[in-house]
Short mmCIF file of C-alpha atoms in Angstrom, two decimals:
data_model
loop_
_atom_site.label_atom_id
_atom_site.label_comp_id
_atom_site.label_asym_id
_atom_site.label_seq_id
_atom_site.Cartn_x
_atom_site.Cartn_y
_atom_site.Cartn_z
CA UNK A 1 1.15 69.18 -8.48
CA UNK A 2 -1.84 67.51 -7.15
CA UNK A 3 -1.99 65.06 -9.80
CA UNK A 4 1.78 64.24 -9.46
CA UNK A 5 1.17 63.58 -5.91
CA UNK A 6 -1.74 60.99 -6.33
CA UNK A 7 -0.10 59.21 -9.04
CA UNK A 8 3.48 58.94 -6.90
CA UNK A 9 1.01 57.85 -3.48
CA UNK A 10 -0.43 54.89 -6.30
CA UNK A 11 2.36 53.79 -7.72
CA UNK A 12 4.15 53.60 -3.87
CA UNK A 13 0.91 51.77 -2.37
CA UNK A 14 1.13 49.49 -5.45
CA UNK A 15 4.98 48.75 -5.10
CA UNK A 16 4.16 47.97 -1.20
CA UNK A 17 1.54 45.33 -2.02
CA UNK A 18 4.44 43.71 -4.03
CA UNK A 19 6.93 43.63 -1.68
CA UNK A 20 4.42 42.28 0.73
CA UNK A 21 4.13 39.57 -1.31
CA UNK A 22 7.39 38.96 -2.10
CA UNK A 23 8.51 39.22 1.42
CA UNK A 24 5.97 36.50 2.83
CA UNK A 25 7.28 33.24 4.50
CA UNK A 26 6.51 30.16 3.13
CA UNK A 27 2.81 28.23 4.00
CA UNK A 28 3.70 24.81 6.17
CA UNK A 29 1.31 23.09 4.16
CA UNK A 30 2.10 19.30 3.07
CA UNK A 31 2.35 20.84 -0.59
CA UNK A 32 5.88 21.09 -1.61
CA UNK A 33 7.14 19.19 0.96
CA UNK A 34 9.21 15.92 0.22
CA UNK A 35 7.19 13.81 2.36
CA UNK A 36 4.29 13.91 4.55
CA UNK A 37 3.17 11.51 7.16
CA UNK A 38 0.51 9.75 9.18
CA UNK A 39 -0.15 7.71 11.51
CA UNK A 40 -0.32 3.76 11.16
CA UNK A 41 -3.75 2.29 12.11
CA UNK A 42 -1.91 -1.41 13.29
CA UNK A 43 1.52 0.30 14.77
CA UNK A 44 -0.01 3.44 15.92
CA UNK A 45 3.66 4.54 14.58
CA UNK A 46 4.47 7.55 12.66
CA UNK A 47 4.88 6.93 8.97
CA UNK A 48 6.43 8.98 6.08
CA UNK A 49 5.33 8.39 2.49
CA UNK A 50 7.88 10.22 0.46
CA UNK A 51 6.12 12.44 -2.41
CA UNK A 52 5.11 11.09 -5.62
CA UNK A 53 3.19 8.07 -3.67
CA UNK A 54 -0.10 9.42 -4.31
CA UNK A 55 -1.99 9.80 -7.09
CA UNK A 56 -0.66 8.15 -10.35
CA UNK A 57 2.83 8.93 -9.19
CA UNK A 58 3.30 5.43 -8.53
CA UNK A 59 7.23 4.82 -7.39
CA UNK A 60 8.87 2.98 -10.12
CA UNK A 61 10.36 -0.49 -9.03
CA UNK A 62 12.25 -3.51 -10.65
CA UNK A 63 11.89 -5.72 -7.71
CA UNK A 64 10.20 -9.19 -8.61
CA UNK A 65 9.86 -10.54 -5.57
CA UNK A 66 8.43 -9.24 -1.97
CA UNK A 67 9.01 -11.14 1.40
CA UNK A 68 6.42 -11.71 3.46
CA UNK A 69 6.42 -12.84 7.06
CA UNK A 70 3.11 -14.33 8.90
CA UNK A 71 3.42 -12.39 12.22
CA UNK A 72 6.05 -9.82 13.60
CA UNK A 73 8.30 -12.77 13.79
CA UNK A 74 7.28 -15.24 11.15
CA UNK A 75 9.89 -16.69 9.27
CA UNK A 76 10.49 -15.24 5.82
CA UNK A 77 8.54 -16.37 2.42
CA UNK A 78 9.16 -15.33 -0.98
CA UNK A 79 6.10 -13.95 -3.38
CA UNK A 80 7.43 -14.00 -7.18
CA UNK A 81 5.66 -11.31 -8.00
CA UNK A 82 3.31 -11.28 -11.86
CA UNK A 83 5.03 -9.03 -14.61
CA UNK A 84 1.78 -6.47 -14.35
CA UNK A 85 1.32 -2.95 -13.44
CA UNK A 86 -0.79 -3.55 -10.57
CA UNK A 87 2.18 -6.26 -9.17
CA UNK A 88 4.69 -3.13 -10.20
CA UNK A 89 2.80 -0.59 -8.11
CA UNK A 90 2.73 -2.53 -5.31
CA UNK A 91 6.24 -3.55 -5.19
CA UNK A 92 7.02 0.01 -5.70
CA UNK A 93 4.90 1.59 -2.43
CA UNK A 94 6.63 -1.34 -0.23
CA UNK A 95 9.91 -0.05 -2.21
CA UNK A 96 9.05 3.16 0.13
CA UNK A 97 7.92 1.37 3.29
CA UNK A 98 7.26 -1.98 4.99
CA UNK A 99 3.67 -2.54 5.15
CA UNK A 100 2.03 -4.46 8.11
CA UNK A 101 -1.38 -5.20 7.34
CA UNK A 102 -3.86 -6.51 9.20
CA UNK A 103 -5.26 -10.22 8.30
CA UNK A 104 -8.97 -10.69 7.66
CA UNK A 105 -10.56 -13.94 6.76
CA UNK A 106 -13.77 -14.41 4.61
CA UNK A 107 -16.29 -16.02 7.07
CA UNK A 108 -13.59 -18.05 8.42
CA UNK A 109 -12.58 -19.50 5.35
CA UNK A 110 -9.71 -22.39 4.83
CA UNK A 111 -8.96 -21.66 2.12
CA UNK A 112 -7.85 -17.88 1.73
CA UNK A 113 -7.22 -14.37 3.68
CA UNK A 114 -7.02 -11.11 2.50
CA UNK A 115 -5.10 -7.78 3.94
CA UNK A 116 -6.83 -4.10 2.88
CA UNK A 117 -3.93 -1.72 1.74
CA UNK A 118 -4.11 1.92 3.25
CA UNK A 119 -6.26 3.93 0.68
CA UNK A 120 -3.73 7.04 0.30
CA UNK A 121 -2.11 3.62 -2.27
CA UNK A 122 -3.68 3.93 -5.55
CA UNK A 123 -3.07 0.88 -7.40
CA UNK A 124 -4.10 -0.04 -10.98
CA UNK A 125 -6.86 -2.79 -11.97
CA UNK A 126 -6.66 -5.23 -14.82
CA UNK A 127 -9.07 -7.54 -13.26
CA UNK A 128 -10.20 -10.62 -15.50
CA UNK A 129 -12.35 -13.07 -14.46
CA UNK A 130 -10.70 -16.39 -12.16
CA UNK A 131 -12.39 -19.67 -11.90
CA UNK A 132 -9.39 -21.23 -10.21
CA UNK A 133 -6.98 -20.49 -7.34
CA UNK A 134 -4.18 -22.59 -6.51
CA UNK A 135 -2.56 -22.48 -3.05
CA UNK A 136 -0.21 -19.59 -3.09
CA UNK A 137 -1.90 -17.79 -5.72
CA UNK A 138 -1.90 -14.03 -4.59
CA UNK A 139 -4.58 -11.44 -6.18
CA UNK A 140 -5.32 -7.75 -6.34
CA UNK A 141 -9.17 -6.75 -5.70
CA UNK A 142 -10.39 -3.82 -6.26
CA UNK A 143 -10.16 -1.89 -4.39
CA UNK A 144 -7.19 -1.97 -2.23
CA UNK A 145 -7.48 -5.50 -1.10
CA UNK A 146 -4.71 -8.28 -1.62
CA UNK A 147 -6.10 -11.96 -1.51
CA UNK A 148 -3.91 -14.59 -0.52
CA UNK A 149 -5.01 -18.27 -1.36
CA UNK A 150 -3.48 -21.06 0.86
CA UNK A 151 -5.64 -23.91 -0.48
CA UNK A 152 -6.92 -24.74 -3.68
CA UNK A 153 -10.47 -23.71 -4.64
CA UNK A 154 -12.97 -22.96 -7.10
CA UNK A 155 -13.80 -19.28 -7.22
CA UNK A 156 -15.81 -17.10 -9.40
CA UNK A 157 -14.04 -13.61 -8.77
CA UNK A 158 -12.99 -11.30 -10.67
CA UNK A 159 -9.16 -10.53 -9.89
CA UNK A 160 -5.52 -9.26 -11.00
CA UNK A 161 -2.87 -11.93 -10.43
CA UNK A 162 -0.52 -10.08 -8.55
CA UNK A 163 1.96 -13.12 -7.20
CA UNK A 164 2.46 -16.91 -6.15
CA UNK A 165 4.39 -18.49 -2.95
CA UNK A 166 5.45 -21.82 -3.59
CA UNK A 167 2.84 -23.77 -1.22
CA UNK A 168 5.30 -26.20 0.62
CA UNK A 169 3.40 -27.72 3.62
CA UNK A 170 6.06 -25.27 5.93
CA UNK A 171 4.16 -22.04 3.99
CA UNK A 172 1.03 -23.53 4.92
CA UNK A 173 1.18 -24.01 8.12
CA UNK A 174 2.85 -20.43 8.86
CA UNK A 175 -0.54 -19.11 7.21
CA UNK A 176 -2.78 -21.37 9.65
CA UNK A 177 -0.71 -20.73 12.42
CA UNK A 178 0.11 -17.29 12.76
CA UNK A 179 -0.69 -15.95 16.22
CA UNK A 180 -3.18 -13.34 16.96
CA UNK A 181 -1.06 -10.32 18.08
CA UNK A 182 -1.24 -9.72 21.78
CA UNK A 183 -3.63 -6.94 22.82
CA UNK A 184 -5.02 -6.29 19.67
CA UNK A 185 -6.86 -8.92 18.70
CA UNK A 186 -6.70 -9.90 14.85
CA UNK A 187 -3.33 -11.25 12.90
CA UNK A 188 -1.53 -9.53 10.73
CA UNK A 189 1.12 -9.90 8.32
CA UNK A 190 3.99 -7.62 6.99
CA UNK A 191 5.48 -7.44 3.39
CA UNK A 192 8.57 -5.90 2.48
CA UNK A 193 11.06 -5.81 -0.74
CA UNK A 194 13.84 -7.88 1.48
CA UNK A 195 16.42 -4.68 1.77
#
């Protein structure tokens, strides 16, 4: 009877462990959720990137062009964007969300400007070796930087072409021009896929 009795009490203790489990509520982790967010470094807004972003679950995207605007209210230009992965990946995060970037120049340089993309992005590299840019020539740098060139210029880099503007003098002088945004302190420029 004893031995009836301690096998019963181990198989109900055992059955109650189960049922604990079962019976849990789900974790309010970021895992399994559709999107998570953060918080943008220029907007200080809230913002959602919908799963699949990270990692090499890079949104897929047709788009082949991406408008970009010089300033909150620059007027709109048109980047034909390179039949490439890295161009692909790209046009497929902004596919997801606008991205406002700030504008950084190297040593005040005339010639070019380049905007860092977040780091959650992961964007692929197929970086050869350029010894010429030509105004409106757009790059990819590893890592997460995109290089805009304004001017001609002789360059030894090693980059991805990612896009070109057409470099009418009215593109130019939206790129020299664009106004340091008030109470911040640096420029900054947004891209979107135009929808």
């Amino acid at each position: 009877m004893k031995k009836k009795l301690t096998g019963l009490f181990g198989l109900m203790l055992a059955s109650g462990i189960l049922l604990t489990g079962c019976g849990s509520s789900p974790q309010t982790s970021s895992e399994g959720s559709s999107e998570s967010s953060s918080t943008d470094s220029v907007t200080g807004q809230n913002t959602e990137t919908p799963s699949g972003t990270e990692g090499n679950n890079i949104p897929p995207s047709e788009t082949t062009e991406l408008i970009v605007r010089f300033g909150d209210e620059g007027e709109a230009f048109t980047m034909v964007l390179e039949d490439n992965r890295t161009a692909q990946a790209i046009a497929g995060y902004v596919g997801t969300t606008e991205w406002r970037l700030p504008i950084y120049n190297y040593d005040e340089s005339d010639v070019m400007q380049y905007y860092d993309i977040p780091s959650r992005y992961e964007i692929p590299d197929n970086s050869t070796a350029v010894a010429l840019a030509r105004a409106g020539d757009v790059f990819y740098s590893e890592p997460n930087r995109i290089v805009l060139y304004y001017q001609d210029a002789d360059i030894s880099e090693e980059y991805t072409k990612i896009g070109s503007f057409e470099a009418t003098d009215d593109f130019i002088a939206a790129v020299e021009n664009n106004p340091v945004l008030e109470g911040w302190g640096n420029k900054i420029v947004r891209i979107s896929d135009g929808e």
